[in-house]
Tab-separated table of C-alpha atoms in Angstrom:
chain	number	residue	atom	x	y	z
A	1	UNK	CA	0.226	-0.128	-0.288
A	2	UNK	CA	1.056	3.360	-0.836
A	3	UNK	CA	0.221	6.072	1.398
A	4	UNK	CA	-1.210	9.331	0.051
A	5	UNK	CA	1.534	11.335	1.184
A	6	UNK	CA	4.603	11.054	3.204
A	7	UNK	CA	4.692	11.491	6.580
A	8	UNK	CA	6.567	14.618	8.107
A	9	UNK	CA	9.691	13.775	9.797
A	10	UNK	CA	10.211	14.758	13.203
A	11	UNK	CA	11.109	13.501	16.532
A	12	UNK	CA	9.492	10.327	18.039
A	13	UNK	CA	8.414	10.040	21.631
A	14	UNK	CA	9.267	7.011	23.443
A	15	UNK	CA	6.312	4.929	22.407
A	16	UNK	CA	7.367	5.524	18.720
A	17	UNK	CA	4.231	7.810	18.110
A	18	UNK	CA	5.753	11.030	16.252
A	19	UNK	CA	5.544	13.655	18.537
A	20	UNK	CA	3.195	16.226	18.109
A	21	UNK	CA	-0.141	14.089	17.212
A	22	UNK	CA	-1.958	13.639	13.809
A	23	UNK	CA	-2.920	17.412	13.739
A	24	UNK	CA	0.733	18.384	13.203
A	25	UNK	CA	0.978	15.953	10.169
A	26	UNK	CA	-0.368	17.568	6.958
A	27	UNK	CA	-2.207	15.138	4.595
A	28	UNK	CA	-1.221	17.116	1.524
A	29	UNK	CA	1.164	19.481	2.803
A	30	UNK	CA	4.737	19.771	1.675
A	31	UNK	CA	6.686	17.096	0.811
A	32	UNK	CA	9.054	16.667	3.732
A	33	UNK	CA	12.038	14.209	3.139
A	34	UNK	CA	11.849	11.215	5.427
A	35	UNK	CA	15.223	11.011	7.917
A	36	UNK	CA	17.715	9.056	6.021
A	37	UNK	CA	15.668	7.570	3.355
A	38	UNK	CA	17.536	5.366	1.070
A	39	UNK	CA	18.042	6.669	-2.814
A	40	UNK	CA	16.045	4.969	-5.318
A	41	UNK	CA	17.445	1.747	-6.705
A	42	UNK	CA	19.390	1.320	-3.374
A	43	UNK	CA	19.276	-1.946	-1.150
A	44	UNK	CA	15.708	-1.354	-0.010
A	45	UNK	CA	14.021	-3.724	2.101
A	46	UNK	CA	16.936	-4.978	4.154
A	47	UNK	CA	19.180	-3.507	6.424
A	48	UNK	CA	18.877	-0.447	8.717
A	49	UNK	CA	17.323	1.449	5.978
A	50	UNK	CA	14.746	-0.998	4.782
A	51	UNK	CA	13.603	-1.568	8.150
A	52	UNK	CA	13.079	2.004	8.868
A	53	UNK	CA	11.293	2.733	5.641
A	54	UNK	CA	8.936	-0.308	6.595
A	55	UNK	CA	8.662	1.119	10.058
A	56	UNK	CA	7.475	4.538	8.894
A	57	UNK	CA	4.949	3.056	6.283
A	58	UNK	CA	3.398	1.395	9.701
A	59	UNK	CA	3.612	4.682	11.640
A	60	UNK	CA	1.919	6.329	8.660
A	61	UNK	CA	-1.054	3.920	8.377
A	62	UNK	CA	-1.732	4.422	11.974
A	63	UNK	CA	-1.776	8.163	11.450
A	64	UNK	CA	-4.323	7.721	8.906
A	65	UNK	CA	-6.554	5.868	10.660
A	66	UNK	CA	-6.344	8.526	13.442
A	67	UNK	CA	-7.020	11.291	10.948
A	68	UNK	CA	-10.314	9.347	9.511
A	69	UNK	CA	-11.598	9.022	13.104
A	70	UNK	CA	-10.746	12.526	14.211
A	71	UNK	CA	-11.631	14.296	11.070
A	72	UNK	CA	-14.571	13.113	8.349
A	73	UNK	CA	-16.191	10.504	11.060
A	74	UNK	CA	-16.550	13.521	13.557
A	75	UNK	CA	-17.645	16.164	11.000
A	76	UNK	CA	-20.372	13.686	9.424
A	77	UNK	CA	-21.571	12.322	12.792
A	78	UNK	CA	-22.464	16.007	13.787
A	79	UNK	CA	-24.039	16.587	10.593
A	80	UNK	CA	-26.285	13.644	11.144
A	81	UNK	CA	-27.046	15.393	14.511
A	82	UNK	CA	-27.760	18.683	13.012
A	83	UNK	CA	-30.060	16.801	10.505
A	84	UNK	CA	-31.681	15.226	13.394
A	85	UNK	CA	-32.459	18.718	14.704
A	86	UNK	CA	-33.891	20.100	11.631
A	87	UNK	CA	-36.234	17.313	11.230
A	88	UNK	CA	-37.942	18.447	14.610
A	89	UNK	CA	-37.810	22.338	13.309
A	90	UNK	CA	-40.000	21.012	10.012
A	91	UNK	CA	-41.895	24.016	9.114
A	92	UNK	CA	-44.240	22.190	6.219
A	93	UNK	CA	-45.307	19.012	5.045
A	94	UNK	CA	-43.907	17.155	8.198
A	95	UNK	CA	-44.183	13.428	6.892
A	96	UNK	CA	-42.257	14.031	3.762
A	97	UNK	CA	-39.486	16.278	5.254
A	98	UNK	CA	-39.092	13.432	8.104
A	99	UNK	CA	-38.861	10.825	5.322
A	100	UNK	CA	-36.114	13.045	3.214
A	101	UNK	CA	-34.166	13.758	6.308
A	102	UNK	CA	-34.266	9.993	7.634
A	103	UNK	CA	-32.864	8.717	4.302
A	104	UNK	CA	-30.271	11.496	4.264
A	105	UNK	CA	-29.532	9.969	7.868
A	106	UNK	CA	-29.209	6.438	6.662
A	107	UNK	CA	-26.838	7.927	3.664
A	108	UNK	CA	-24.153	9.039	6.276
A	109	UNK	CA	-24.248	5.859	8.130
A	110	UNK	CA	-23.897	4.212	4.856
A	111	UNK	CA	-20.852	6.932	4.122
A	112	UNK	CA	-19.378	6.104	7.430
A	113	UNK	CA	-19.606	2.510	7.341
A	114	UNK	CA	-17.343	3.021	4.177
A	115	UNK	CA	-14.688	4.734	6.012
A	116	UNK	CA	-14.538	2.303	8.851
A	117	UNK	CA	-13.736	-0.075	6.485
A	118	UNK	CA	-11.036	1.933	4.759
A	119	UNK	CA	-9.794	2.886	7.965
A	120	UNK	CA	-9.544	-0.831	8.971
A	121	UNK	CA	-7.828	-1.908	5.894
A	122	UNK	CA	-5.210	1.244	6.895
A	123	UNK	CA	-4.786	0.190	10.530
A	124	UNK	CA	-7.473	-1.928	12.356
A	125	UNK	CA	-8.643	0.862	15.368
A	126	UNK	CA	-9.157	-2.347	17.485
A	127	UNK	CA	-5.276	-3.484	16.830
A	128	UNK	CA	-4.385	0.266	18.047
A	129	UNK	CA	-6.569	0.349	20.830
A	130	UNK	CA	-6.769	-3.270	22.416
A	131	UNK	CA	-3.658	-5.135	20.955
A	132	UNK	CA	-3.382	-8.008	18.266
A	133	UNK	CA	-5.419	-10.682	19.983
A	134	UNK	CA	-8.980	-8.894	19.875
A	135	UNK	CA	-7.944	-7.392	16.519
A	136	UNK	CA	-7.463	-11.025	15.107
A	137	UNK	CA	-10.330	-12.169	17.034
A	138	UNK	CA	-12.827	-9.313	15.457
A	139	UNK	CA	-11.787	-10.013	11.936
A	140	UNK	CA	-12.443	-13.728	12.147
A	141	UNK	CA	-15.738	-13.026	13.990
A	142	UNK	CA	-16.617	-10.502	10.911
A	143	UNK	CA	-15.816	-13.134	8.383
A	144	UNK	CA	-17.574	-15.813	10.472
A	145	UNK	CA	-14.260	-17.905	10.514
A	146	UNK	CA	-13.671	-20.634	13.477
A	147	UNK	CA	-10.404	-19.296	15.089
A	148	UNK	CA	-8.560	-20.869	18.178
A	149	UNK	CA	-6.566	-17.981	19.716
A	150	UNK	CA	-4.303	-18.502	22.430
A	151	UNK	CA	-2.499	-15.494	23.791
A	152	UNK	CA	0.236	-15.934	26.203
A	153	UNK	CA	-1.144	-14.564	29.947
A	154	UNK	CA	1.087	-11.662	30.293
A	155	UNK	CA	0.339	-10.552	26.878
A	156	UNK	CA	-2.763	-8.314	27.047
A	157	UNK	CA	-1.172	-5.833	29.417
A	158	UNK	CA	2.000	-5.920	27.248
A	159	UNK	CA	2.317	-4.360	23.827
A	160	UNK	CA	4.502	-4.957	20.808
A	161	UNK	CA	4.277	-1.911	19.226
A	162	UNK	CA	2.642	-0.758	16.338
A	163	UNK	CA	4.864	-2.170	13.674
A	164	UNK	CA	5.264	-5.449	14.993
A	165	UNK	CA	1.220	-5.820	15.548
A	166	UNK	CA	0.708	-4.449	12.420
A	167	UNK	CA	2.658	-6.735	10.334
A	168	UNK	CA	1.552	-9.974	12.326
A	169	UNK	CA	-2.048	-8.746	12.021
A	170	UNK	CA	-2.079	-8.369	8.049
A	171	UNK	CA	-0.314	-11.615	7.732
A	172	UNK	CA	-3.340	-13.606	9.802
A	173	UNK	CA	-5.752	-11.141	7.679
A	174	UNK	CA	-3.796	-12.604	4.452
A	175	UNK	CA	-4.458	-16.299	5.727
A	176	UNK	CA	-8.383	-15.361	6.484
A	177	UNK	CA	-9.074	-13.260	3.462
A	178	UNK	CA	-11.133	-15.821	0.824
A	179	UNK	CA	-13.283	-15.589	-2.264
A	180	UNK	CA	-16.867	-14.746	-1.216
A	181	UNK	CA	-17.801	-18.577	-1.986
A	182	UNK	CA	-15.162	-19.918	-0.142
A	183	UNK	CA	-15.555	-20.741	3.537
A	184	UNK	CA	-12.554	-19.195	5.654
A	185	UNK	CA	-9.865	-21.520	7.011
A	186	UNK	CA	-10.248	-22.308	10.638
A	187	UNK	CA	-6.929	-21.330	12.261
A	188	UNK	CA	-5.206	-21.597	15.207
A	189	UNK	CA	-3.364	-18.731	16.585
A	190	UNK	CA	-0.924	-18.319	19.198
A	191	UNK	CA	0.785	-15.414	19.990
A	192	UNK	CA	3.700	-15.000	22.531
A	193	UNK	CA	6.934	-12.917	23.041
A	194	UNK	CA	10.473	-14.495	22.986
A	195	UNK	CA	12.824	-11.558	24.335
A	196	UNK	CA	12.722	-9.044	21.749
A	197	UNK	CA	11.025	-10.959	18.996
A	198	UNK	CA	6.750	-11.167	18.648
A	199	UNK	CA	6.334	-14.807	17.966
A	200	UNK	CA	3.190	-16.098	16.188
A	201	UNK	CA	2.469	-19.544	15.390
A	202	UNK	CA	-0.517	-20.082	12.823
A	203	UNK	CA	-1.576	-23.497	12.286
A	204	UNK	CA	-4.127	-24.273	9.367
A	205	UNK	CA	-2.750	-22.544	6.620
A	206	UNK	CA	-1.998	-23.516	3.360
A	207	UNK	CA	2.005	-23.388	2.091
A	208	UNK	CA	0.915	-20.681	-0.165
A	209	UNK	CA	0.670	-18.220	2.819
A	210	UNK	CA	4.565	-18.691	3.546
A	211	UNK	CA	5.037	-16.025	0.946
A	212	UNK	CA	2.994	-13.205	2.679
A	213	UNK	CA	4.096	-13.838	5.811
A	214	UNK	CA	7.396	-13.107	4.731
A	215	UNK	CA	6.719	-10.177	2.955
A	216	UNK	CA	5.652	-8.961	5.727
A	217	UNK	CA	8.187	-10.306	8.521
A	218	UNK	CA	11.582	-9.949	6.492
A	219	UNK	CA	11.665	-5.675	5.600
A	220	UNK	CA	11.257	-5.734	9.587
A	221	UNK	CA	14.217	-8.152	10.092
A	222	UNK	CA	12.067	-11.028	10.823
A	223	UNK	CA	11.309	-14.574	9.861
A	224	UNK	CA	8.891	-16.881	8.552
A	225	UNK	CA	9.307	-20.742	8.747
A	226	UNK	CA	7.028	-23.402	7.591
A	227	UNK	CA	6.945	-26.502	9.795
A	228	UNK	CA	7.841	-29.533	8.304
A	229	UNK	CA	5.054	-32.281	7.500
A	230	UNK	CA	1.471	-31.234	7.518
A	231	UNK	CA	-0.395	-31.199	4.373
A	232	UNK	CA	-0.401	-28.524	1.649
A	233	UNK	CA	-3.348	-26.964	2.887
A	234	UNK	CA	-2.882	-27.561	6.805
A	235	UNK	CA	0.573	-26.077	7.354
A	236	UNK	CA	2.048	-24.585	10.248
A	237	UNK	CA	3.795	-21.164	10.229
A	238	UNK	CA	5.758	-19.649	12.959
A	239	UNK	CA	6.781	-16.077	12.541
A	240	UNK	CA	9.254	-14.277	14.262
A	241	UNK	CA	9.028	-10.091	14.606
A	242	UNK	CA	11.602	-7.905	16.368
A	243	UNK	CA	8.944	-5.871	18.398
A	244	UNK	CA	9.426	-3.250	21.250
B	1	UNK	CA	-34.053	13.304	32.008
B	2	UNK	CA	-30.652	14.554	33.577
B	3	UNK	CA	-27.916	13.549	31.275
B	4	UNK	CA	-24.182	14.273	31.738
B	5	UNK	CA	-22.050	14.012	28.594
B	6	UNK	CA	-18.461	13.239	28.247
B	7	UNK	CA	-17.104	13.231	24.565
B	8	UNK	CA	-13.266	14.586	23.547
B	9	UNK	CA	-14.608	15.609	20.126
B	10	UNK	CA	-15.767	19.225	20.435
B	11	UNK	CA	-17.851	19.252	17.429
B	12	UNK	CA	-19.725	16.007	17.755
B	13	UNK	CA	-20.249	17.005	21.738
B	14	UNK	CA	-21.764	20.441	20.642
B	15	UNK	CA	-24.175	18.724	18.060
B	16	UNK	CA	-25.539	15.948	20.837
B	17	UNK	CA	-25.817	18.744	23.443
B	18	UNK	CA	-28.019	20.774	21.167
B	19	UNK	CA	-30.062	17.495	20.238
B	20	UNK	CA	-30.522	16.398	23.848
B	21	UNK	CA	-31.757	20.053	24.440
B	22	UNK	CA	-34.049	19.780	21.685
B	23	UNK	CA	-35.045	16.676	23.266
B	24	UNK	CA	-36.066	18.236	26.414
B	25	UNK	CA	-33.229	16.605	28.457
B	26	UNK	CA	-31.804	18.585	31.381
B	27	UNK	CA	-27.703	18.568	30.873
B	28	UNK	CA	-25.994	18.341	34.219
B	29	UNK	CA	-22.426	19.106	32.379
B	30	UNK	CA	-20.652	18.237	29.334
B	31	UNK	CA	-16.787	17.298	29.627
B	32	UNK	CA	-13.879	16.193	27.237
B	33	UNK	CA	-12.649	13.283	29.364
B	34	UNK	CA	-13.221	10.527	31.933
B	35	UNK	CA	-11.480	12.412	34.800
B	36	UNK	CA	-13.292	15.245	34.194
B	37	UNK	CA	-16.620	13.317	34.278
B	38	UNK	CA	-15.944	11.598	37.413
B	39	UNK	CA	-15.014	15.206	39.222
B	40	UNK	CA	-18.295	16.638	37.446
B	41	UNK	CA	-20.556	13.533	39.053
B	42	UNK	CA	-19.048	14.494	42.518
B	43	UNK	CA	-21.182	17.549	42.437
B	44	UNK	CA	-23.963	16.961	40.120
B	45	UNK	CA	-26.486	13.886	39.978
B	46	UNK	CA	-27.744	12.120	36.486
B	47	UNK	CA	-29.898	9.932	35.679
B	48	UNK	CA	-27.620	8.876	32.700
B	49	UNK	CA	-24.173	9.372	31.324
B	50	UNK	CA	-23.111	9.577	27.941
B	51	UNK	CA	-19.566	8.231	27.191
B	52	UNK	CA	-17.266	7.986	24.382
B	53	UNK	CA	-15.344	4.909	24.421
B	54	UNK	CA	-12.383	6.542	22.617
B	55	UNK	CA	-11.244	9.427	24.879
B	56	UNK	CA	-8.722	10.402	27.456
B	57	UNK	CA	-7.657	8.951	29.527
B	58	UNK	CA	-6.132	6.664	26.775
B	59	UNK	CA	-6.936	4.160	24.929
B	60	UNK	CA	-10.538	3.697	25.917
B	61	UNK	CA	-11.248	6.259	28.539
B	62	UNK	CA	-15.086	5.773	28.218
B	63	UNK	CA	-14.590	2.128	29.542
B	64	UNK	CA	-12.128	2.772	32.144
B	65	UNK	CA	-14.604	5.855	33.585
B	66	UNK	CA	-17.599	3.915	33.229
B	67	UNK	CA	-16.142	1.092	35.613
B	68	UNK	CA	-15.381	3.997	38.346
B	69	UNK	CA	-19.097	5.309	37.749
B	70	UNK	CA	-20.900	2.139	38.108
B	71	UNK	CA	-18.874	1.712	41.245
B	72	UNK	CA	-19.841	4.788	42.511
B	73	UNK	CA	-23.609	5.161	41.349
B	74	UNK	CA	-24.832	1.869	40.546
B	75	UNK	CA	-28.252	3.359	39.548
B	76	UNK	CA	-26.772	5.857	37.067
B	77	UNK	CA	-27.438	4.481	33.433
B	78	UNK	CA	-24.482	4.584	31.068
B	79	UNK	CA	-24.396	4.897	27.526
B	80	UNK	CA	-21.639	4.542	25.268
B	81	UNK	CA	-21.335	6.134	21.910
B	82	UNK	CA	-18.704	5.392	19.263
B	83	UNK	CA	-17.450	5.518	15.908
B	84	UNK	CA	-17.206	1.214	15.920
B	85	UNK	CA	-19.341	-1.417	16.713
B	86	UNK	CA	-17.217	-3.982	17.865
B	87	UNK	CA	-18.089	-7.333	19.211
B	88	UNK	CA	-14.840	-6.849	21.570
B	89	UNK	CA	-16.001	-3.297	23.286
B	90	UNK	CA	-19.409	-5.295	23.823
B	91	UNK	CA	-18.283	-8.033	25.502
B	92	UNK	CA	-15.914	-5.454	27.855
B	93	UNK	CA	-19.297	-3.238	28.174
B	94	UNK	CA	-21.339	-6.565	29.235
B	95	UNK	CA	-18.485	-6.849	32.132
B	96	UNK	CA	-19.240	-3.507	33.260
B	97	UNK	CA	-22.922	-4.195	33.945
B	98	UNK	CA	-26.199	-5.549	32.231
B	99	UNK	CA	-28.631	-3.451	33.239
B	100	UNK	CA	-29.092	0.331	32.578
B	101	UNK	CA	-26.631	0.158	29.983
B	102	UNK	CA	-26.279	1.131	26.266
B	103	UNK	CA	-23.661	0.857	23.229
B	104	UNK	CA	-24.500	2.850	20.051
B	105	UNK	CA	-23.078	4.149	17.192
B	106	UNK	CA	-22.717	7.832	17.210
B	107	UNK	CA	-24.486	8.732	13.930
B	108	UNK	CA	-27.335	6.423	14.824
B	109	UNK	CA	-28.711	8.237	17.591
B	110	UNK	CA	-29.109	11.597	15.612
B	111	UNK	CA	-32.708	12.042	16.085
B	112	UNK	CA	-34.667	13.124	18.842
B	113	UNK	CA	-36.916	10.152	18.762
B	114	UNK	CA	-34.192	7.881	18.738
B	115	UNK	CA	-31.754	9.347	21.349
B	116	UNK	CA	-34.764	9.633	23.809
B	117	UNK	CA	-35.855	6.087	23.285
B	118	UNK	CA	-32.273	5.063	24.123
B	119	UNK	CA	-31.859	7.190	26.836
B	120	UNK	CA	-35.295	5.929	28.075
B	121	UNK	CA	-34.782	2.317	27.606
B	122	UNK	CA	-31.543	2.573	29.658
B	123	UNK	CA	-33.181	4.595	32.565
B	124	UNK	CA	-35.910	2.164	32.818
B	125	UNK	CA	-32.902	-0.563	33.488
B	126	UNK	CA	-33.083	-2.164	29.852
B	127	UNK	CA	-29.759	-3.085	27.732
B	128	UNK	CA	-29.738	-1.621	24.528
B	129	UNK	CA	-27.070	-2.717	21.677
B	130	UNK	CA	-26.717	-1.057	18.412
B	131	UNK	CA	-28.495	-3.057	15.933
B	132	UNK	CA	-26.076	-3.486	13.334
B	133	UNK	CA	-24.277	-5.117	16.206
B	134	UNK	CA	-26.677	-7.316	17.268
B	135	UNK	CA	-27.352	-8.246	13.609
B	136	UNK	CA	-23.741	-9.006	12.972
B	137	UNK	CA	-23.644	-11.543	15.964
B	138	UNK	CA	-26.718	-13.188	15.067
B	139	UNK	CA	-25.334	-13.783	11.118
B	140	UNK	CA	-22.000	-14.557	12.181
B	141	UNK	CA	-22.054	-16.101	15.278
B	142	UNK	CA	-18.723	-17.867	16.439
B	143	UNK	CA	-17.933	-20.779	14.517
B	144	UNK	CA	-19.283	-23.384	16.462
B	145	UNK	CA	-22.708	-21.898	16.994
B	146	UNK	CA	-23.324	-21.479	13.308
B	147	UNK	CA	-24.919	-24.496	12.639
B	148	UNK	CA	-27.426	-24.333	15.570
B	149	UNK	CA	-28.245	-20.569	14.494
B	150	UNK	CA	-28.724	-21.990	11.080
B	151	UNK	CA	-31.429	-24.356	12.365
B	152	UNK	CA	-33.787	-21.589	13.400
B	153	UNK	CA	-36.414	-20.281	11.119
B	154	UNK	CA	-36.549	-16.931	9.327
B	155	UNK	CA	-38.672	-15.393	11.858
B	156	UNK	CA	-36.843	-17.046	14.509
B	157	UNK	CA	-34.062	-15.285	13.375
B	158	UNK	CA	-35.617	-11.948	13.313
B	159	UNK	CA	-36.660	-12.312	16.719
B	160	UNK	CA	-32.948	-13.340	18.227
B	161	UNK	CA	-31.687	-10.373	16.329
B	162	UNK	CA	-34.078	-7.985	18.027
B	163	UNK	CA	-33.501	-9.641	21.307
B	164	UNK	CA	-29.926	-9.181	20.874
B	165	UNK	CA	-30.551	-5.468	20.523
B	166	UNK	CA	-32.378	-5.724	23.940
B	167	UNK	CA	-35.713	-5.407	22.857
B	168	UNK	CA	-38.379	-6.791	25.404
B	169	UNK	CA	-40.986	-9.021	24.142
B	170	UNK	CA	-43.419	-6.164	23.582
B	171	UNK	CA	-40.850	-4.308	21.470
B	172	UNK	CA	-40.389	-7.165	19.439
B	173	UNK	CA	-43.834	-7.671	19.056
B	174	UNK	CA	-44.430	-4.006	17.982
B	175	UNK	CA	-41.121	-4.343	15.337
B	176	UNK	CA	-42.414	-7.359	13.548
B	177	UNK	CA	-46.276	-6.651	13.579
B	178	UNK	CA	-47.169	-9.785	15.740
B	179	UNK	CA	-48.625	-10.298	19.339
B	180	UNK	CA	-46.395	-10.818	22.602
B	181	UNK	CA	-47.831	-14.107	22.724
B	182	UNK	CA	-46.602	-15.043	19.279
B	183	UNK	CA	-43.275	-13.543	20.283
B	184	UNK	CA	-43.065	-15.560	23.552
B	185	UNK	CA	-43.705	-18.640	21.655
B	186	UNK	CA	-40.687	-17.857	19.122
B	187	UNK	CA	-38.613	-17.311	22.069
B	188	UNK	CA	-39.574	-20.407	23.687
B	189	UNK	CA	-38.398	-22.217	20.502
B	190	UNK	CA	-35.107	-20.263	19.700
B	191	UNK	CA	-34.214	-21.324	23.776
B	192	UNK	CA	-34.794	-24.901	22.931
B	193	UNK	CA	-32.930	-24.935	19.929
B	194	UNK	CA	-30.037	-22.703	21.205
B	195	UNK	CA	-29.877	-25.287	24.563
B	196	UNK	CA	-30.546	-21.860	26.778
B	197	UNK	CA	-32.546	-22.097	30.112
B	198	UNK	CA	-35.912	-20.918	29.370
B	199	UNK	CA	-36.027	-19.898	32.954
B	200	UNK	CA	-33.664	-16.703	32.163
B	201	UNK	CA	-37.148	-14.653	32.497
B	202	UNK	CA	-35.483	-11.675	33.723
B	203	UNK	CA	-35.366	-9.169	30.450
B	204	UNK	CA	-31.605	-8.227	31.173
B	205	UNK	CA	-30.525	-11.668	31.857
B	206	UNK	CA	-31.988	-13.375	28.838
B	207	UNK	CA	-30.245	-10.744	26.682
B	208	UNK	CA	-27.042	-11.748	28.152
B	209	UNK	CA	-27.683	-15.444	27.522
B	210	UNK	CA	-28.300	-14.602	24.101
B	211	UNK	CA	-25.190	-12.205	23.319
B	212	UNK	CA	-22.832	-14.765	25.794
B	213	UNK	CA	-24.080	-17.426	23.516
B	214	UNK	CA	-23.560	-15.968	20.325
B	215	UNK	CA	-19.926	-14.952	21.061
B	216	UNK	CA	-18.948	-17.791	23.276
B	217	UNK	CA	-15.193	-17.099	24.743
B	218	UNK	CA	-14.989	-20.831	24.958
B	219	UNK	CA	-12.264	-21.188	21.785
B	220	UNK	CA	-9.864	-18.629	23.584
B	221	UNK	CA	-7.370	-20.639	25.626
């Protein structure tokens, strides 16, 4: 995914968020060079520069999600209330007036649902707010997929940071994604921490998913390995991603 | 009704205040965060507190504030408003309480009628669940519940969806244009098929039974 515009360079707070919050980061503002971005054609995707590039991309996704939340969503919600007010102030043909306003509000709800879907694809709000386990659970619920989720007991309180959590989430989301006529696979996902690595073991996936898992893990200096044995459709892949 | 409001988005807060006033409710205060809400209610009494889920103290100040408020004022109703209808939040809300509590999408309380109906039901001790969320729970129950829910008739599924929204028998009857007696019969059939106890007669217990059934935590180790 290519973000709409580059993130403005700036200092990071200890939690990895750029200092100043989303309002400091113009969506369509002047193009500011990211710190130490490797020149075109250089060895991207590996080494420190590639890793930083990937990290920035994930942070950008999270910021875009927040902008959708604080901007468009809020404006449209307020509009819905104003329209509701208008309905009670109708000066003529009340039934018709109410009907029209009701339709407008339904329309606004539909717009918001679309915005939510976009936001979720950029960075799932629940992933930011509640962490990896709840976000994966919600996505499986949304798709009607059977999911067995095992989260190491100390983890609900401890987080891995937006970069590792984002990569791990989208790796699983990729496994759950199916064509409309297919049944989503029944997965077993376990999440734990091994020193400075997020370790996620996904069972019930096809060998073909190794590629997308590698795509998520490798740029961050992580790994993805398919366990020996198993069938082509019910393999076990272990992902390790360096985390906060 | 006396209402207190905590919402960190000024634009939405002002809009909601206008609508609350138009609906004839008394606003005892409006603030931008959870801690301010606790401070406000130390001096003012409210029948229902309206809370944004995602507000200070981060990350989900509405939920942590609600836990404190439920402890301090068990009788006060709680209405959560959010940009997102998530089963994760619903389950956390039901842990805070199963009476006088509601969870709705921000843009769905955008009329005097709906807002007042939501507040009245909460004030009367009911649970109010956003219809979109109830619908998703009924149509997409957790993996192993799918077959059981699929065995319900179309009418029974309609009744189950309205139950999951927190509607009373009379409310369901009104929505489906049938008699409350017919609703009772459907509910008995549903409970039979789901294997739930029919003696959970109390309204909020019944809704809770349905919700926990639809999103069973059993697969989480």
